[in-house]
Amino acid sequence: MKDRFIDFIHQLQDTICTELEGVDGKGVFREDRWDREGGGGGITRVIADGNVFEKGGVNTSVVHGELPEYIRERFGVSQAWFMAAGISLVIHPKNPFVPTVHANYRYFELYDSAKAGQPADSWFGGGADLTPYYYFPEDDRHFHQVHKQACDSIDERLHPVFKHQCDRYFYNAHRGESRGIGGIFYDYLRPVENSNGKNANSTAAQSPELPSLSSDQLFTLARHNGTAFLEAYLPIVHRNKDREWTDEQRYWQEIRRGRYVEFNLIHDRGTLFGLKTNGRVESILMSLPPRVRWDYDFQPVEGTPEANLLNVLKNGA
Amino acid sequence: MKDRFIDFIHQLQDTICTELEGVDGKGVFREDRWDREGGGGGITRVIADGNVFEKGGVNTSVVHGELPEYIRERFGVSQAWFMAAGISLVIHPKNPFVPTVHANYRYFELYDSAKAGQPADSWFGGGADLTPYYYFPEDDRHFHQVHKQACDSIDERLHPVFKHQCDRYFYNAHRGESRGIGGIFYDYLRPVENSNGKNANSTAAQSPELPSLSSDQLFTLARHNGTAFLEAYLPIVHRNKDREWTDEQRYWQEIRRGRYVEFNLIHDRGTLFGLKTNGRVESILMSLPPRVRWDYDFQPVEGTPEANLLNVLKNGA
């Protein structure tokens, strides 16, 4: 499974970068390969100042070694070894009418000895979510529909749970508003044949309504959703990338990007996990938008499209 | 003491706002008075788009009531009532040669009953620190010298400890660099007559080298340093505010402001404390700079003033 997952993320990284470059027409991905001190490393690919994409990263990493203290404490294990493989992407378009998008698929193995081999525990996590600056119902429907299809191909009970978890996770509690309009999110999904007395497919939200899934099914879940990313996002890019925008609309985008930063630095477990376990800072923080504003108490005028977005993020569509 | 401290912060707020408006010549402070649901409230004053100051806030708050759960857990107390009074300011100048400055002086009382009265415990905290975008040794010396004098007026053992604590506190651990060039920082300084079996003047850093101070002395410490703020900062503003700058220097300032955001949202106890205890979000996050950039892996060219600043922040002056 480990090797299959690693192949999958590298192929997906290649495909997504090639396609995004094609859509952009100007920007190209710059690649940085890096090594992790404790074992493993990653491939960071970043695009900047394109025609369509102002800043974006499509990163893979395959890291292994002794489990960092920060995670040992969280999981309540004394000594353990691990392997974590994942693909993570965040795309910040220039045009305020094109939403920011994030996706991440990951696989984790835990071992009792440094020799790795048969994992003592393993799980899958992943998700994708959309953060628009202006709300278009057709973009919303499309993004969710594509991920629903990808999840339904495994089991129809998955998507409602993953969608709900996504809404709960990408939430700026200190502002009482969602980061974006959601998508899917799942974590700690353990293959049934490998669950070792722990709850098979226990999720962060502990959802008893989730079916038991095999390692193969969980891999297919990541593969189908990962592959669906371009199908979910590119039509939204094409529909909006040539809309004209004003300085005021750009201003609004930069204000909203501030909320994206707030979520990632205050609430996002993945970001804080990476920073506390001495991950590669530039690869972790490539998720932050390129240009951002914080004004004191900025409030959109009632009845405007800006106020409508805020209403959707506070109260739902 | 409570009333004296509250008078002090309100007078200081008035003085600082008046003086900063005078220096700016264009921007004026807008005032928002707000109430806290659980008791008390604050006066937020914000300046924006001035000649000199691009964004700044000088806030006071006097809040009281039942101790929020988040703090009860941290202090290991079951039920308690509190009063907290403080002044907090952050100034982000437009010109990249003028440093950002932050200062904060606060006083906390804890009571066994809702009736307040004689506090069961009380302590003082505070500090001021400078965050330049270009390093000028004379600004560095001046800022530290003024705070040293203010601390020395109470006891000469204070300043070395407070300066060291400031360097330790305002540190972006995930980047291995300081937020700025320091100043002073102290917390949990308990008056000797009121220490109730707890370590008198125990500090966050548990410094046995600190002398025992009375409530009067700790108040004078806050007053002398608070009053010294303008003396510490304004000469630095005057020395640099009319320097011409290029787009590249402004770009560097916006990149560095990103580090300021990272510190405040990832590491700053005050910010996280405020957000987790349902403080007023706009008053807390007024500390964030107005315009900010995150580029992937931005590195200044060796031998430039930008590289020099980074070197000072990583290795000291």
XYZ file of C-alpha atoms in Angstrom:
634
model
C 0.000 0.000 0.000
C 2.813 2.368 0.912
C 4.418 2.044 -2.529
C 1.094 2.291 -4.340
C 0.188 5.445 -2.445
C 3.574 7.031 -3.142
C 3.262 6.289 -6.862
C -0.221 7.760 -6.838
C 0.761 11.093 -5.264
C 3.740 11.569 -7.575
C 1.678 10.848 -10.673
C -1.098 13.133 -9.452
C 1.423 15.892 -8.762
C 2.730 15.646 -12.337
C -0.745 15.632 -13.872
C -2.060 18.558 -11.838
C 1.027 20.718 -12.450
C 0.941 20.051 -16.206
C -2.765 20.851 -16.455
C -2.535 24.016 -14.350
C 0.391 25.274 -16.434
C -1.705 24.624 -19.536
C -4.603 26.675 -18.189
C -2.324 29.465 -17.021
C -0.417 29.848 -20.272
C 2.410 31.821 -18.642
C 3.356 30.616 -15.169
C 5.488 27.503 -14.779
C 6.062 25.422 -11.685
C 9.463 25.768 -10.057
C 10.563 22.588 -8.290
C 12.461 22.263 -5.009
C 13.440 18.818 -3.778
C 14.244 18.724 -0.081
C 15.412 16.190 2.480
C 14.092 15.793 5.989
C 16.708 15.439 8.716
C 14.969 12.509 10.425
C 14.265 10.637 7.165
C 12.573 11.147 3.811
C 11.833 14.414 2.047
C 9.600 16.059 -0.466
C 9.049 17.693 -3.815
C 7.695 21.232 -3.608
C 6.387 22.771 -6.826
C 5.397 26.409 -6.823
C 3.887 28.631 -9.501
C 3.875 32.439 -9.191
C 2.792 35.502 -11.165
C 0.984 33.555 -13.871
C -1.809 34.856 -16.087
C -4.393 33.066 -13.963
C -2.592 31.835 -10.864
C -0.966 34.473 -8.671
C 0.579 31.884 -6.363
C 0.148 28.168 -5.972
C 1.903 25.114 -4.652
C 1.480 21.429 -5.427
C 3.634 19.518 -2.963
C 4.336 15.899 -2.198
C 6.267 14.516 0.727
C 7.242 11.059 1.879
C 8.735 11.225 5.338
C 9.627 8.509 7.799
C 11.604 7.883 10.973
C 11.042 8.045 14.667
C 7.720 9.577 15.609
C 8.313 13.213 16.705
C 7.663 13.937 20.384
C 4.775 16.293 19.555
C 2.848 13.435 17.893
C 3.830 10.798 20.458
C 2.237 12.997 23.120
C -0.900 13.531 21.076
C -1.336 9.844 20.313
C -0.251 8.729 23.770
C 2.442 6.354 22.478
C 5.885 6.105 24.040
C 8.187 5.173 21.158
C 7.194 4.488 17.592
C 8.283 4.820 13.976
C 6.203 6.177 11.167
C 5.871 6.761 7.443
C 3.690 9.550 6.112
C 3.062 10.197 2.425
C 0.876 12.949 1.069
C 0.055 15.425 -1.626
C -1.059 18.906 -0.652
C -2.018 21.799 -2.890
C -3.257 25.352 -2.526
C -3.949 27.608 -5.511
C -4.492 31.378 -5.181
C -5.759 32.841 -8.469
C -5.244 36.492 -9.375
C -8.819 37.235 -10.464
C -11.068 37.767 -7.424
C -13.859 35.882 -9.218
C -11.824 32.675 -9.322
C -11.891 30.884 -5.963
C -8.888 29.681 -4.025
C -8.757 25.904 -3.755
C -7.071 23.465 -1.406
C -6.720 19.683 -1.553
C -4.734 17.138 0.409
C -4.550 13.329 0.365
C -2.340 11.461 2.803
C -1.500 8.018 4.139
C 0.131 7.225 7.455
C 1.763 4.028 8.779
C 2.910 3.449 12.346
C 5.444 0.739 13.287
C 6.555 -0.855 16.537
C 10.167 -1.044 15.461
C 12.589 0.993 13.400
C 12.583 -1.732 10.757
C 9.119 -0.676 9.494
C 7.677 -3.765 7.750
C 4.083 -4.672 8.662
C 2.467 -1.555 10.180
C 1.047 -1.757 13.704
C -1.484 0.845 12.622
C -2.310 2.807 9.489
C -4.840 5.340 8.299
C -5.887 7.584 5.437
C -6.880 11.242 5.454
C -7.769 13.788 2.848
C -10.112 16.369 1.453
C -10.646 19.306 -0.843
C -12.374 22.620 -0.279
C -13.190 25.795 -2.150
C -12.776 29.389 -0.932
C -14.518 31.890 -3.206
C -14.366 35.687 -2.884
C -17.671 36.028 -4.736
C -20.400 33.440 -4.451
C -21.664 31.669 -7.575
C -24.196 28.884 -6.829
C -23.217 26.957 -9.980
C -19.565 26.779 -8.851
C -20.705 25.602 -5.416
C -22.964 22.879 -6.901
C -20.327 21.717 -9.368
C -17.487 21.408 -6.835
C -19.614 19.407 -4.409
C -21.167 17.273 -7.149
C -17.816 16.088 -8.478
C -16.601 15.076 -5.020
C -19.928 13.415 -4.256
C -19.538 11.247 -7.371
C -15.965 10.322 -6.420
C -17.050 9.321 -2.909
C -20.213 7.562 -4.064
C -18.100 5.305 -6.282
C -16.911 3.708 -3.015
C -19.987 3.998 -0.820
C -22.899 6.428 -0.780
C -22.690 6.817 2.970
C -19.323 8.583 2.740
C -20.057 11.915 1.114
C -22.632 13.308 3.576
C -20.256 12.617 6.482
C -17.185 14.002 4.712
C -19.055 17.121 3.610
C -20.249 17.775 7.149
C -16.751 17.218 8.557
C -15.356 19.663 6.010
C -17.790 22.368 7.102
C -16.857 21.792 10.720
C -13.129 21.722 10.108
C -12.614 24.775 7.872
C -14.295 27.120 10.309
C -12.872 30.376 11.666
C -14.408 29.997 15.119
C -13.055 33.369 16.292
C -15.049 35.080 13.517
C -18.087 32.794 13.493
C -17.666 32.182 9.771
C -16.558 29.388 7.468
C -13.248 29.726 5.613
C -14.992 28.845 2.364
C -17.920 26.858 1.011
C -16.562 23.439 1.920
C -16.027 20.234 0.018
C -14.934 17.036 1.738
C -12.707 16.235 4.712
C -11.829 12.922 6.343
C -9.110 11.739 8.707
C -7.958 8.662 10.656
C -9.783 6.268 8.324
C -8.314 2.872 9.270
C -8.543 -0.064 6.880
C -10.782 -2.747 8.378
C -8.171 -5.517 7.984
C -5.626 -3.421 9.829
C -7.571 -1.806 12.589
C -5.987 -3.791 15.385
C -8.756 -3.500 17.911
C -9.152 0.223 17.278
C -12.408 1.333 15.724
C -12.232 0.466 12.058
C -12.666 3.666 10.068
C -12.953 5.719 13.186
C -13.000 9.294 12.005
C -12.114 12.540 13.670
C -15.836 13.099 14.045
C -16.385 9.509 15.266
C -19.172 8.848 12.809
C -20.814 5.478 13.433
C -22.701 5.893 10.156
C -19.505 5.281 8.147
C -19.091 1.791 6.614
C -16.007 -0.340 7.212
C -13.636 -0.007 4.302
C -10.670 -2.077 3.212
C -7.244 -0.710 2.503
C -7.987 -1.043 -1.208
C -11.215 0.901 -0.886
C -9.568 3.678 1.100
C -6.823 3.927 -1.482
C -9.432 4.101 -4.247
C -11.228 6.813 -2.281
C -8.068 8.966 -2.260
C -7.361 8.138 -5.905
C -10.857 8.948 -7.144
C -11.048 12.206 -5.245
C -7.472 13.195 -6.078
C -8.072 12.521 -9.742
C -11.390 14.392 -9.565
C -9.609 17.541 -8.418
C -9.040 18.912 -11.911
C -12.576 18.012 -12.963
C -13.891 19.810 -9.875
C -11.772 22.955 -10.166
C -10.909 23.656 -13.799
C -14.475 24.335 -15.058
C -14.780 26.922 -12.261
C -11.499 28.512 -13.347
C -12.590 28.629 -17.003
C -15.991 30.075 -16.129
C -14.525 32.995 -14.162
C -10.952 33.700 -15.204
C -11.802 36.217 -17.919
C -14.284 38.256 -15.898
C -13.146 41.863 -15.547
C -12.524 43.089 -12.032
C -12.177 46.467 -10.319
C -9.677 47.665 -7.712
C -12.455 47.436 -5.113
C -13.058 43.771 -5.940
C -9.347 43.075 -5.706
C -9.301 44.897 -2.349
C -12.096 42.657 -1.094
C -10.169 39.574 -2.244
C -7.113 40.706 -0.255
C -9.224 41.324 2.845
C -10.746 37.849 2.532
C -7.329 36.327 2.004
C -6.559 37.642 5.492
C -9.210 35.254 6.804
C -7.470 32.434 4.933
C -4.236 33.296 6.739
C -6.047 33.464 10.066
C -7.497 29.986 9.575
C -4.217 28.428 8.501
C -2.125 29.954 11.292
C -4.619 29.815 14.173
C -6.752 26.733 13.518
C -5.295 24.421 10.871
C -3.988 21.249 12.521
C -1.922 20.375 9.450
C -0.050 23.673 9.443
C 0.595 23.729 13.190
C 1.560 20.040 13.121
C 4.084 20.762 10.376
C 5.579 23.756 12.153
C 5.804 21.984 15.535
C 7.454 18.904 14.063
C 10.126 20.950 12.283
C 8.621 20.458 8.857
C 10.008 22.483 5.973
C 8.642 25.954 6.726
C 8.570 27.242 3.140
C 6.684 24.154 1.931
C 4.149 24.411 4.739
C 3.586 28.153 4.445
C 3.417 28.162 0.648
C -0.331 27.838 1.410
C -0.447 31.511 2.454
C -1.785 33.957 -0.139
C 0.653 36.270 -1.951
C -0.883 39.668 -1.132
C -3.093 40.211 1.870
C -4.746 43.071 3.727
C -6.005 43.628 7.232
C -8.140 46.721 7.714
C -9.638 47.508 11.067
C -13.292 46.415 11.166
C -13.794 46.176 7.402
C -17.514 45.642 6.698
C -19.014 45.168 3.232
C -21.997 47.352 2.339
C -25.345 45.612 2.827
C -26.923 44.179 -0.288
C -23.628 43.934 -2.221
C -22.073 40.712 -3.588
C -19.408 41.071 -0.886
C -22.071 41.083 1.851
C -23.720 38.117 0.141
C -20.519 36.052 0.363
C -20.157 36.898 4.041
C -23.750 35.883 4.631
C -23.146 32.531 2.916
C -20.043 31.947 5.059
C -21.870 32.821 8.268
C -25.261 31.262 7.615
C -24.848 28.841 4.732
C -25.951 29.171 1.110
C -4.500 50.090 42.806
C -7.209 49.046 40.377
C -8.527 52.611 40.042
C -5.049 54.116 39.835
C -4.081 51.708 37.065
C -7.269 52.395 35.118
C -6.683 56.146 35.344
C -3.117 55.647 34.185
C -3.994 53.672 31.053
C -6.721 56.094 30.002
C -4.446 59.109 30.429
C -1.645 57.351 28.586
C -4.011 56.435 25.752
C -5.015 60.097 25.370
C -1.429 61.347 25.457
C -0.096 58.808 22.974
C -2.949 59.317 20.498
C -2.584 63.100 20.615
C 1.174 62.952 20.102
C 0.991 60.414 17.269
C -1.652 62.497 15.488
C 0.646 65.493 15.846
C 3.562 63.649 14.273
C 1.387 62.249 11.500
C -0.210 65.546 10.485
C -3.007 63.848 8.543
C -4.339 60.662 10.143
C -6.702 60.921 13.095
C -7.691 58.216 15.546
C -11.194 56.823 15.162
C -12.671 55.652 18.457
C -14.865 52.599 19.090
C -16.176 51.992 22.591
C -17.297 48.422 23.148
C -18.875 46.371 25.938
C -17.911 42.868 26.957
C -20.768 40.445 27.469
C -19.391 39.074 30.750
C -18.538 42.522 32.167
C -16.532 45.625 31.329
C -15.416 46.805 27.917
C -12.860 48.855 26.103
C -11.907 51.871 24.060
C -10.320 51.016 20.711
C -8.632 53.858 18.829
C -7.389 53.236 15.333
C -5.494 55.415 12.878
C -5.230 54.543 9.169
C -3.761 55.960 5.957
C -1.880 58.761 7.625
C 1.187 60.551 6.276
C 3.444 58.535 8.562
C 1.298 55.800 10.077
C -0.315 53.378 7.661
C -2.242 51.600 10.415
C -2.116 51.734 14.165
C -4.198 51.036 17.214
C -3.956 52.314 20.772
C -6.465 50.340 22.832
C -7.480 50.187 26.453
C -9.744 47.670 28.076
C -11.058 47.128 31.582
C -12.837 43.811 31.787
C -14.137 41.849 34.759
C -16.424 38.981 35.664
C -16.172 35.257 36.103
C -12.845 33.846 35.008
C -13.265 32.250 31.532
C -12.880 28.477 31.419
C -9.787 28.718 29.207
C -7.921 30.642 31.932
C -9.299 28.595 34.823
C -7.801 25.511 33.192
C -4.456 27.228 32.624
C -4.225 28.495 36.180
C -5.693 25.332 37.683
C -8.407 27.174 39.625
C -11.990 25.947 39.828
C -14.081 29.085 40.141
C -12.855 32.642 40.375
C -13.586 36.221 39.420
C -11.178 38.632 37.837
C -10.483 42.177 36.734
C -8.009 42.914 33.962
C -7.029 46.404 32.843
C -4.548 47.150 30.107
C -3.307 49.384 27.358
C -2.048 47.814 24.158
C -0.692 49.503 21.072
C 0.761 48.521 17.724
C 1.872 51.075 15.117
C 2.669 50.135 11.506
C 4.311 53.063 9.689
C 4.144 53.435 5.924
C 7.835 54.144 5.338
C 9.853 50.897 5.438
C 12.650 52.737 7.265
C 10.401 53.465 10.252
C 10.053 50.424 12.513
C 6.809 48.908 13.715
C 6.392 49.228 17.467
C 4.324 47.405 20.057
C 3.723 48.145 23.744
C 1.395 46.750 26.367
C 0.936 47.389 30.107
C -1.603 45.424 32.105
C -2.796 44.694 35.624
C -4.754 41.668 36.757
C -6.723 40.969 39.969
C -8.221 37.629 40.962
C -11.004 37.302 43.558
C -12.518 34.421 45.519
C -16.019 35.793 45.251
C -18.123 37.688 42.744
C -18.055 40.713 45.042
C -14.446 41.536 44.106
C -13.074 43.610 47.001
C -9.651 42.569 48.342
C -7.951 40.497 45.612
C -6.870 36.942 46.418
C -4.065 37.406 43.912
C -2.836 40.134 41.587
C -0.037 40.746 39.148
C 1.430 43.142 36.602
C 2.657 42.518 33.086
C 3.948 44.616 30.269
C 6.568 45.420 27.721
C 7.525 47.215 24.549
C 9.431 46.022 21.512
C 10.639 47.329 18.172
C 10.373 45.617 14.773
C 12.491 47.352 12.120
C 12.590 46.481 8.420
C 16.053 48.003 8.105
C 18.555 47.904 10.916
C 19.954 51.164 12.330
C 22.185 50.661 15.384
C 21.354 54.133 16.743
C 17.618 53.311 16.790
C 18.361 50.034 18.531
C 20.533 51.711 21.184
C 18.054 54.521 21.759
C 14.997 52.276 22.185
C 16.762 50.020 24.684
C 18.381 52.929 26.528
C 15.076 54.684 27.230
C 13.512 51.504 28.621
C 16.610 50.751 30.645
C 16.350 54.165 32.301
C 12.663 53.638 33.037
C 13.361 50.239 34.623
C 16.475 51.421 36.462
C 14.405 54.100 38.198
C 12.829 51.209 40.154
C 15.730 48.778 40.433
C 18.791 48.146 38.290
C 18.272 44.393 38.416
C 15.076 44.619 36.357
C 16.193 45.674 32.904
C 18.626 42.837 32.092
C 15.960 40.255 32.996
C 13.156 42.029 31.130
C 15.344 42.507 28.047
C 16.257 38.820 28.012
C 12.607 37.792 28.478
C 11.629 40.037 25.572
C 14.156 38.369 23.281
C 12.857 34.956 24.296
C 9.203 35.850 23.954
C 9.122 37.644 20.587
C 10.748 34.760 18.755
C 9.440 33.047 15.634
C 10.645 29.584 16.637
C 9.448 28.015 13.356
C 11.795 30.365 11.452
C 14.648 30.492 13.954
C 14.513 34.284 13.988
C 13.391 37.063 16.303
C 10.313 39.091 15.427
C 12.249 42.287 15.990
C 15.138 43.696 17.986
C 13.446 43.404 21.369
C 12.864 45.811 24.207
C 11.401 44.683 27.517
C 8.874 42.031 28.561
C 7.619 40.990 31.990
C 4.624 39.052 33.254
C 3.094 37.676 36.468
C 4.944 40.195 38.650
C 3.152 39.882 41.992
C 3.384 42.659 44.595
C 5.300 41.394 47.609
C 2.543 42.384 50.088
C -0.009 40.442 48.083
C 1.807 37.326 47.039
C -0.143 34.986 49.287
C 2.394 32.249 49.554
C 3.085 32.325 45.821
C 6.515 33.438 44.730
C 6.641 37.162 45.082
C 7.503 38.620 41.710
C 7.645 35.214 40.135
C 8.075 35.874 36.443
C 7.271 33.825 33.392
C 10.942 33.014 33.239
C 11.139 32.316 36.989
C 14.037 34.639 37.530
C 15.364 34.400 41.059
C 17.552 37.417 40.329
C 14.536 39.758 40.410
C 14.030 41.813 43.590
C 10.747 41.783 45.521
C 8.667 44.795 44.579
C 5.680 46.407 46.207
C 2.432 47.160 44.475
C 3.475 50.831 44.332
C 6.798 49.966 42.738
C 5.180 47.714 40.132
C 2.698 50.428 39.293
C 5.543 52.939 38.945
C 7.352 50.454 36.689
C 4.358 50.352 34.332
C 3.918 54.121 34.552
C 7.564 54.963 33.872
C 7.808 52.575 30.947
C 4.404 53.529 29.566
C 5.263 57.191 29.751
C 8.674 56.487 28.198
C 7.026 55.009 25.119
C 6.862 58.293 23.220
C 10.412 59.190 24.250
C 11.580 55.785 23.025
C 9.723 55.757 19.712
C 9.230 59.306 18.424
C 12.917 60.178 17.859
C 13.179 57.012 15.744
C 10.121 58.085 13.743
C 11.528 61.587 13.203
C 14.944 60.260 12.196
C 13.512 57.976 9.468
C 10.108 59.184 8.325
C 11.347 61.410 5.521
C 13.800 58.925 4.011
C 12.901 58.121 0.410
C 12.089 54.524 -0.350
C 11.818 52.355 -3.467
C 9.195 49.791 -4.477
C 11.719 47.061 -3.635
C 12.137 48.390 -0.099
C 8.381 48.544 0.310
C 8.187 44.943 -1.008
C 10.674 43.830 1.634
C 8.650 45.587 4.332
C 5.520 43.691 3.252
C 7.388 40.372 3.266
C 8.684 41.084 6.770
C 5.217 42.099 7.916
C 4.231 38.527 7.052
C 6.579 37.389 9.822
C 4.822 39.783 12.186
C 1.512 38.115 11.314
C 3.055 34.674 11.785
C 4.267 35.571 15.256
C 0.990 37.115 16.365
C -1.220 34.287 15.088
C 1.001 31.281 15.854
C 2.949 32.227 18.974
C 1.563 35.290 20.760
C -0.119 34.260 24.004
C -1.976 37.569 24.267
C -3.587 37.211 20.833
C -4.551 33.566 21.279
C -5.782 34.245 24.808
C -7.999 37.040 23.503
C -9.407 34.939 20.679
C -10.052 31.892 22.895
C -11.801 33.934 25.579
C -14.174 35.568 23.074
C -12.400 38.911 23.201
C -13.392 41.554 20.665
C -11.834 40.191 17.460
C -11.346 43.520 15.680
C -9.605 45.049 18.705
C -7.300 42.046 19.068
C -6.443 41.730 15.387
C -5.922 45.454 14.823
C -2.305 44.472 15.584
C -2.011 42.882 12.128
C -0.260 44.974 9.461
C -2.369 46.583 6.706
C -0.664 45.169 3.618
C 1.311 41.960 3.701
C 3.001 39.563 1.289
C 3.991 35.938 1.351
C 6.306 34.839 -1.450
C 7.559 31.297 -1.602
C 11.098 31.112 -0.225
C 11.897 34.821 -0.465
C 15.615 35.329 0.249
C 17.379 38.694 0.343
C 20.571 39.007 -1.680
C 23.711 38.552 0.395
C 25.441 41.722 1.493
C 22.331 43.896 1.177
C 20.665 45.864 4.029
C 17.810 43.342 3.842
C 20.229 40.437 4.443
C 21.780 42.440 7.258
C 18.446 42.770 9.051
C 17.840 39.043 8.720
C 21.268 38.349 10.108
C 20.580 40.590 13.121
C 17.267 38.799 13.745
C 18.875 35.366 13.487
C 22.169 35.992 15.214
C 21.819 39.219 17.151
C 23.283 42.648 16.438
